[in-house]
C-alpha cells in the first residue's frame, strides 16, 4: 500500500527532507501495519540524513527516516496471533529504509509493546529507541545492580532521561551531568546528584563509581575512566573506548541498540505504574517543515528530553 511519508532522496542537510508518497513492502506473515499517531526524533535520524551512516546502512533512496512509533494496529499478517487491529501499541521497529516518519509503518510483531492507557501517543513515541538504549546499556551490558553508583552523562537528553529513572528504579545511586536549568527536573526524576558540566569537572569531584553510562564520547569518555573503581564498567553508546584506557577497568565497550519488544513491554509496565515517564520537551507536526525544525534542534545537542513529531 501507499503511504504519505517524509523522505530523503539524497543525503544532505535538512533541506533534503520532503513529503512524498511511498509504496510500502507487502506485509509479512509476522508483521503488523501501524497507523502512526506519533514518532520521535533521535540523533541517528539526522546523522543518517547527512550520510554519516551510509556505509553501515547502504540503502537505496528514497529513505523514510524515523525509528520510533506509537499508534494503532491497522492490519495484521496471516501468522500474527497476539495482536489485533485497533490495539494501541508502540515500538522501535527494525532499522529499514521504511521508517516511521509516515502515516503508516510496518513493524515485526515481536517488536511491539502495548501502549499503557495512562501514557499518550506522544509520550509513548518518545520511548522506544531512547528507552531501550538506556535499558540495554545499564542492565544487559552494564550489569547495574541495586546499591551501585552510576554516572549517567547528559541526563537531560533523550536517552539520559530514561537512564536516570531506570537506574533509580533498580536501586542504584544516580549521578548525572546537565546544565543548571535542568537540575530540578532531573532530581525530580530520581537523580541523587546533578553536576553542572559547565562549571564543574566531574572527574575531579567523583570517585568509586561502579558504572559510567557514556552518551557523549570524546573527552568526556576519556575522563570517565579515572572515576571508576576496580569493578568499574564503562558502557558507551557513542564511540569505542581507547584500548589503553579500557584496560584500566573491568569492562569498557561501545554498544548499539537492539530492538526488543519484551524489554519495551517492561518499560511500558513501569510507565503504567508511574515509575518511569517521558519528558517531551518539544513537539512538531509530522510535515517536512516540522521535521526540518526538529532535526535542526536535535543537531544542537541541547534539546530537553525528547523531540516528538505528532500526526493527528
Ligand atoms: N549506540 C546506540 O544504539 C545509540 C542509541 C541512542 C543514542 N545514541 C547516541 O547517543 C547520543 C545521545 O543521544 P540522545 O538522544 O540522548 O541525545 P540528545 O537528546 O540530543 O542529548 C541532548 C542533551 O545532551 C546534553 N549535553 C550536551 N552536551 C553535554 C555535556 N558536555 N555534558 C553533559 N550533557 C550534555 C544537553 O543537556 P543541556 O541542555 O543540559 O546542556 C541535552 O539535554 C547521541 O550521539 C546518539 O546518536 C546511540
Coordinates of C-alpha atoms and ligand atoms in Angstrom, one line a residue:
X1 CA 0.0 0.0 0.0
X2 CA 1.0 3.6 -0.4
X3 CA 1.6 6.0 2.5
X4 CA 2.4 9.6 2.9
X5 CA 5.9 9.9 4.3
X6 CA 8.7 12.4 5.0
X7 CA 11.7 11.1 3.0
X8 CA 15.1 12.0 1.7
X9 CA 16.0 11.3 -1.9
X10 CA 19.7 12.2 -1.4
X11 CA 22.0 12.6 1.7
X12 CA 22.4 16.2 2.8
X13 CA 21.2 18.9 5.1
X14 CA 17.6 19.3 6.4
X15 CA 16.5 20.9 3.1
X16 CA 16.6 17.3 1.7
X17 CA 13.6 16.4 3.7
X18 CA 10.4 16.3 1.6
X19 CA 6.9 14.9 1.7
X20 CA 6.3 12.1 -0.7
X21 CA 4.2 9.0 -1.4
X22 CA 6.0 5.8 -0.6
X23 CA 4.9 2.2 -1.6
X24 CA 5.4 0.0 1.4
X25 CA 6.5 -3.6 1.0
X26 CA 3.9 -6.3 1.3
X27 CA 3.0 -7.1 4.9
X28 CA 4.9 -10.2 6.1
X29 CA 3.3 -13.1 7.9
X30 CA 4.6 -11.9 11.3
X31 CA 4.3 -8.2 10.7
X32 CA 1.6 -5.6 11.5
X33 CA 0.7 -2.3 9.8
X34 CA 0.7 0.6 12.3
X35 CA -1.2 3.8 11.7
X36 CA 1.3 6.3 13.1
X37 CA -0.1 8.8 15.7
X38 CA 3.4 10.0 16.8
X39 CA 7.0 9.3 16.2
X40 CA 10.1 10.9 17.7
X41 CA 13.5 12.3 16.6
X42 CA 16.7 10.6 17.6
X43 CA 20.2 11.9 16.7
X44 CA 20.5 8.8 14.4
X45 CA 17.8 10.4 12.2
X46 CA 19.9 13.4 11.2
X47 CA 23.2 11.5 11.3
X48 CA 21.7 9.1 8.7
X49 CA 20.2 12.0 6.7
X50 CA 23.6 13.7 6.5
X51 CA 25.1 10.4 5.1
X52 CA 27.3 9.6 8.1
X53 CA 25.9 6.1 8.3
X54 CA 25.9 5.4 4.6
X55 CA 28.4 2.6 4.9
X56 CA 26.7 0.9 7.7
X57 CA 23.2 1.1 6.1
X58 CA 23.8 1.1 2.3
X59 CA 20.1 1.6 1.4
X60 CA 18.6 2.8 -1.9
X61 CA 16.6 6.0 -1.9
X62 CA 14.0 7.3 -1.1
X63 CA 14.6 6.7 2.6
X64 CA 11.9 7.3 5.1
X65 CA 13.6 8.3 8.4
X66 CA 12.5 7.7 11.9
X67 CA 12.7 4.6 14.1
X68 CA 10.1 5.1 16.9
X69 CA 6.4 4.7 16.6
X70 CA 3.3 5.0 18.7
X71 CA -0.1 4.3 17.0
X72 CA -2.8 1.8 16.3
X73 CA -2.7 -1.5 14.5
X74 CA -4.4 -1.1 11.1
X75 CA -3.7 -4.6 9.7
X76 CA -2.0 -7.8 10.7
X77 CA -0.1 -10.5 8.8
X78 CA -1.5 -14.0 8.4
X79 CA 0.5 -15.6 11.2
X80 CA 0.2 -12.8 13.8
X81 CA -1.5 -14.4 16.9
X82 CA -1.2 -12.0 19.8
X83 CA -2.1 -8.6 18.3
X84 CA -5.4 -7.3 16.9
X85 CA -6.5 -4.5 14.6
X86 CA -7.3 -1.4 16.7
X87 CA -4.8 -2.1 19.5
X88 CA -2.7 0.8 20.7
X89 CA 1.0 0.0 20.5
X90 CA 4.4 1.4 20.4
X91 CA 7.7 0.1 19.1
X92 CA 11.3 0.5 17.9
X93 CA 10.9 -1.2 14.5
X94 CA 13.8 -2.9 12.7
X95 CA 16.2 -0.4 11.1
X96 CA 15.0 -0.4 7.4
X97 CA 14.6 2.4 4.8
X98 CA 10.8 2.3 5.5
X99 CA 11.0 4.3 8.8
X100 CA 8.3 5.9 10.9
X101 CA 8.1 9.5 9.6
X102 CA 4.9 8.3 7.8
X103 CA 1.2 7.8 8.1
X104 CA 1.7 4.1 8.1
X105 CA 4.7 1.9 9.0
X106 CA 5.4 -1.8 9.2
X107 CA 6.5 -3.5 12.4
X108 CA 7.6 -7.1 13.2
X109 CA 5.1 -8.5 15.7
X110 CA 7.8 -9.5 18.3
X111 CA 8.9 -5.8 18.5
X112 CA 5.6 -4.4 19.6
X113 CA 4.6 -3.4 23.2
X114 CA 1.1 -2.3 24.4
X115 CA 0.8 1.4 25.0
X116 CA -0.3 2.0 28.6
X117 CA -3.7 3.8 28.9
X118 CA -2.1 6.5 31.1
X119 CA 0.5 7.3 28.5
X120 CA -0.3 9.5 25.5
X121 CA 0.8 8.6 22.0
X122 CA 3.4 11.4 22.2
X123 CA 4.8 10.1 25.4
X124 CA 4.9 6.6 24.1
X125 CA 6.6 7.6 20.8
X126 CA 9.4 9.2 22.8
X127 CA 10.3 5.9 24.5
X128 CA 11.4 3.0 22.3
X129 CA 14.8 3.9 20.8
X130 CA 16.0 6.0 23.7
X131 CA 14.4 3.9 26.5
X132 CA 15.7 0.6 25.1
X133 CA 19.2 2.1 24.7
X134 CA 19.2 3.1 28.3
X135 CA 17.8 -0.2 29.5
X136 CA 20.3 -2.3 27.5
X137 CA 23.3 0.0 28.4
X138 CA 22.5 -0.1 32.1
X139 CA 21.4 -3.7 32.6
X140 CA 22.2 -6.0 29.7
X141 CA 25.7 -4.6 29.2
X142 CA 26.4 -2.5 32.3
X143 CA 25.1 -5.2 34.8
X144 CA 23.9 -2.4 37.1
X145 CA 22.8 -3.7 40.5
X146 CA 21.0 -2.2 43.5
X147 CA 23.3 -0.3 45.8
X148 CA 25.8 0.5 43.0
X149 CA 26.8 4.0 41.9
X150 CA 26.2 5.0 38.3
X151 CA 27.2 8.2 36.4
X152 CA 24.9 9.0 33.5
X153 CA 26.3 11.6 31.2
X154 CA 23.8 14.1 29.6
X155 CA 20.9 13.3 31.9
X156 CA 18.6 15.8 30.3
X157 CA 18.9 14.2 26.8
X158 CA 16.6 11.7 25.2
X159 CA 18.5 8.7 26.5
X160 CA 19.5 10.2 29.8
X161 CA 16.0 10.9 31.0
X162 CA 15.1 7.2 30.8
X163 CA 18.5 6.1 32.1
X164 CA 18.1 8.1 35.3
X165 CA 14.7 6.7 36.0
X166 CA 15.5 3.1 35.2
X167 CA 18.7 3.2 37.3
X168 CA 16.9 4.8 40.2
X169 CA 14.1 2.2 40.0
X170 CA 16.7 -0.6 40.1
X171 CA 18.0 0.8 43.4
X172 CA 21.2 2.5 42.2
X173 CA 22.7 5.8 43.4
X174 CA 22.3 8.0 40.4
X175 CA 24.7 10.8 39.4
X176 CA 24.2 12.8 36.3
X177 CA 25.5 15.8 34.3
X178 CA 23.4 18.6 32.9
X179 CA 23.1 22.4 32.5
X180 CA 21.8 24.1 35.6
X181 CA 18.4 24.9 34.1
X182 CA 17.6 21.1 34.0
X183 CA 18.8 20.2 37.5
X184 CA 15.4 20.5 39.3
X185 CA 13.8 18.2 36.6
X186 CA 16.5 15.6 36.9
X187 CA 16.3 15.5 40.7
X188 CA 12.5 15.1 40.4
X189 CA 13.1 12.1 38.1
X190 CA 15.3 10.5 40.7
X191 CA 18.9 11.8 40.3
X192 CA 20.7 11.8 43.7
X193 CA 23.4 14.3 42.5
X194 CA 23.4 16.5 39.4
X195 CA 26.7 18.1 38.2
X196 CA 26.7 21.2 36.1
X197 CA 29.2 20.3 33.4
X198 CA 29.7 24.0 32.5
X199 CA 31.2 24.8 35.9
X200 CA 32.4 21.5 37.4
X201 CA 34.8 18.9 36.1
X202 CA 33.0 15.7 37.1
X203 CA 36.3 13.7 37.1
X204 CA 37.6 15.9 39.9
X205 CA 34.6 15.5 42.2
X206 CA 33.6 11.9 41.7
X207 CA 35.3 8.6 42.7
X208 CA 34.5 4.9 43.3
X209 CA 31.8 4.8 40.6
X210 CA 30.7 1.3 39.5
X211 CA 29.3 2.2 36.1
X212 CA 29.6 5.1 33.7
X213 CA 26.9 5.3 31.0
X214 CA 28.6 7.4 28.3
X215 CA 26.3 9.3 25.9
X216 CA 29.0 11.8 24.9
X217 CA 32.2 10.1 23.8
X218 CA 35.4 12.1 23.2
X219 CA 37.0 14.0 26.2
X220 CA 34.0 13.2 28.4
X221 CA 34.5 9.5 27.9
X222 CA 38.3 9.6 28.3
X223 CA 37.9 11.5 31.7
X224 CA 35.4 8.9 32.9
X225 CA 37.9 6.1 33.4
X226 CA 39.6 7.7 36.3
X227 CA 36.5 7.8 38.5
X228 CA 35.7 4.1 38.1
X229 CA 36.5 1.6 40.9
X230 CA 38.1 -1.9 40.4
X231 CA 34.8 -3.4 39.3
X232 CA 34.2 -0.4 37.1
X233 CA 32.3 -0.7 33.8
X234 CA 32.1 1.9 31.1
X235 CA 29.3 1.5 28.5
X236 CA 29.3 3.9 25.6
X237 CA 26.5 4.4 23.1
X238 CA 28.7 6.8 21.1
X239 CA 32.2 5.6 20.5
X240 CA 34.6 2.7 21.0
X241 CA 36.8 3.3 24.1
X242 CA 40.5 3.8 23.8
X243 CA 42.2 0.5 24.2
X244 CA 44.8 1.5 26.8
X245 CA 42.1 3.2 28.9
X246 CA 39.8 0.3 28.5
X247 CA 42.5 -2.0 30.0
X248 CA 42.3 0.0 33.3
X249 CA 38.8 -1.1 34.1
X250 CA 36.8 -4.3 34.3
X251 CA 34.6 -3.6 31.2
X252 CA 34.7 -1.0 28.6
X253 CA 32.6 -1.3 25.5
X254 CA 30.6 0.6 22.9
X255 CA 27.1 -0.8 22.2
X256 CA 24.4 -0.5 19.5
X257 CA 20.8 -0.8 20.5
X258 CA 18.9 -4.0 19.5
X259 CA 15.2 -3.6 19.0
X260 CA 13.3 -5.7 21.6
X261 CA 9.6 -5.9 22.2
X262 CA 9.8 -7.7 25.6
X263 CA 12.2 -5.2 27.1
X264 CA 9.9 -2.4 25.8
X265 CA 7.0 -4.0 27.4
X266 CA 8.9 -4.0 30.8
X267 CA 9.4 -0.3 30.3
X268 CA 5.7 0.1 29.4
X269 CA 4.7 -1.7 32.6
X270 CA 6.9 0.7 34.7
X271 CA 5.2 3.6 32.9
X272 CA 1.8 2.2 33.6
X273 CA 2.8 2.1 37.3
X274 CA 4.0 5.7 37.2
X275 CA 7.7 4.6 37.8
X276 CA 9.0 5.9 34.5
X277 CA 7.8 8.8 32.5
X278 CA 8.6 10.6 29.2
X279 CA 9.8 14.1 29.2
X280 CA 8.6 15.5 25.8
X281 CA 10.4 18.8 25.7
X282 CA 9.4 19.7 22.1
X283 CA 6.7 18.7 19.6
X284 CA 6.4 19.4 15.9
X285 CA 3.9 18.3 13.3
X286 CA 4.9 15.4 11.1
X287 CA 5.4 17.5 8.0
X288 CA 8.5 18.3 6.0
X289 CA 8.7 21.7 7.7
X290 CA 8.1 20.2 11.2
X291 CA 10.8 17.6 10.7
X292 CA 13.2 20.2 9.4
X293 CA 12.8 22.3 12.6
X294 CA 13.0 19.2 14.8
X295 CA 16.3 18.0 13.1
X296 CA 17.8 21.4 13.5
X297 CA 17.0 21.4 17.2
X298 CA 18.3 17.9 17.7
X299 CA 21.6 18.7 16.0
X300 CA 22.3 21.5 18.5
X301 CA 22.8 18.7 21.2
X302 CA 20.7 20.8 23.6
X303 CA 17.2 19.6 23.2
X304 CA 15.4 18.9 26.5
X305 CA 14.2 15.3 26.9
X306 CA 12.7 14.1 23.7
X307 CA 11.5 15.8 20.5
X308 CA 8.2 14.3 19.3
X309 CA 6.5 14.5 15.9
X310 CA 2.7 14.4 16.0
X311 CA 0.5 13.0 13.3
X312 CA -3.1 13.7 14.5
Ligands
LIG1 N1 24.5 3.3 20.2 C1 23.2 3.4 20.1 O1 22.5 2.5 19.9 C2 22.6 4.8 20.4 C3 21.2 4.9 20.7 C4 20.7 6.1 21.1 C5 21.5 7.3 21.0 N2 22.8 7.1 20.6 C6 23.7 8.3 20.6 O2 23.8 8.8 22.0 C7 24.0 10.2 22.0 C8 22.9 10.8 22.9 O3 21.6 10.6 22.4 P1 20.4 11.4 23.0 O4 19.2 11.1 22.2 O5 20.3 11.3 24.4 O6 20.9 12.9 22.5 P2 20.2 14.3 22.8 O7 18.8 14.1 23.3 O8 20.4 15.1 21.6 O9 21.1 14.9 24.0 C9 20.9 16.3 24.3 C10 21.3 16.6 25.7 O10 22.8 16.5 25.8 C11 23.1 17.3 26.9 N3 24.5 17.7 26.8 C12 25.1 18.3 25.7 N4 26.5 18.4 26.0 C13 26.7 17.9 27.2 C14 27.9 17.7 28.0 N5 29.1 18.1 27.6 N6 27.7 17.1 29.2 C15 26.5 16.7 29.6 N7 25.4 16.8 28.9 C16 25.5 17.4 27.7 C17 22.2 18.5 26.8 O11 22.0 19.0 28.1 P3 21.9 20.5 28.5 O12 21.0 21.1 27.5 O13 21.5 20.5 29.9 O14 23.3 21.1 28.3 C18 20.9 17.9 26.2 O15 19.9 17.7 27.2 C19 23.8 10.7 20.5 O16 25.1 10.8 20.0 C20 23.1 9.5 19.8 O17 23.4 9.4 18.5 C21 23.4 5.9 20.4

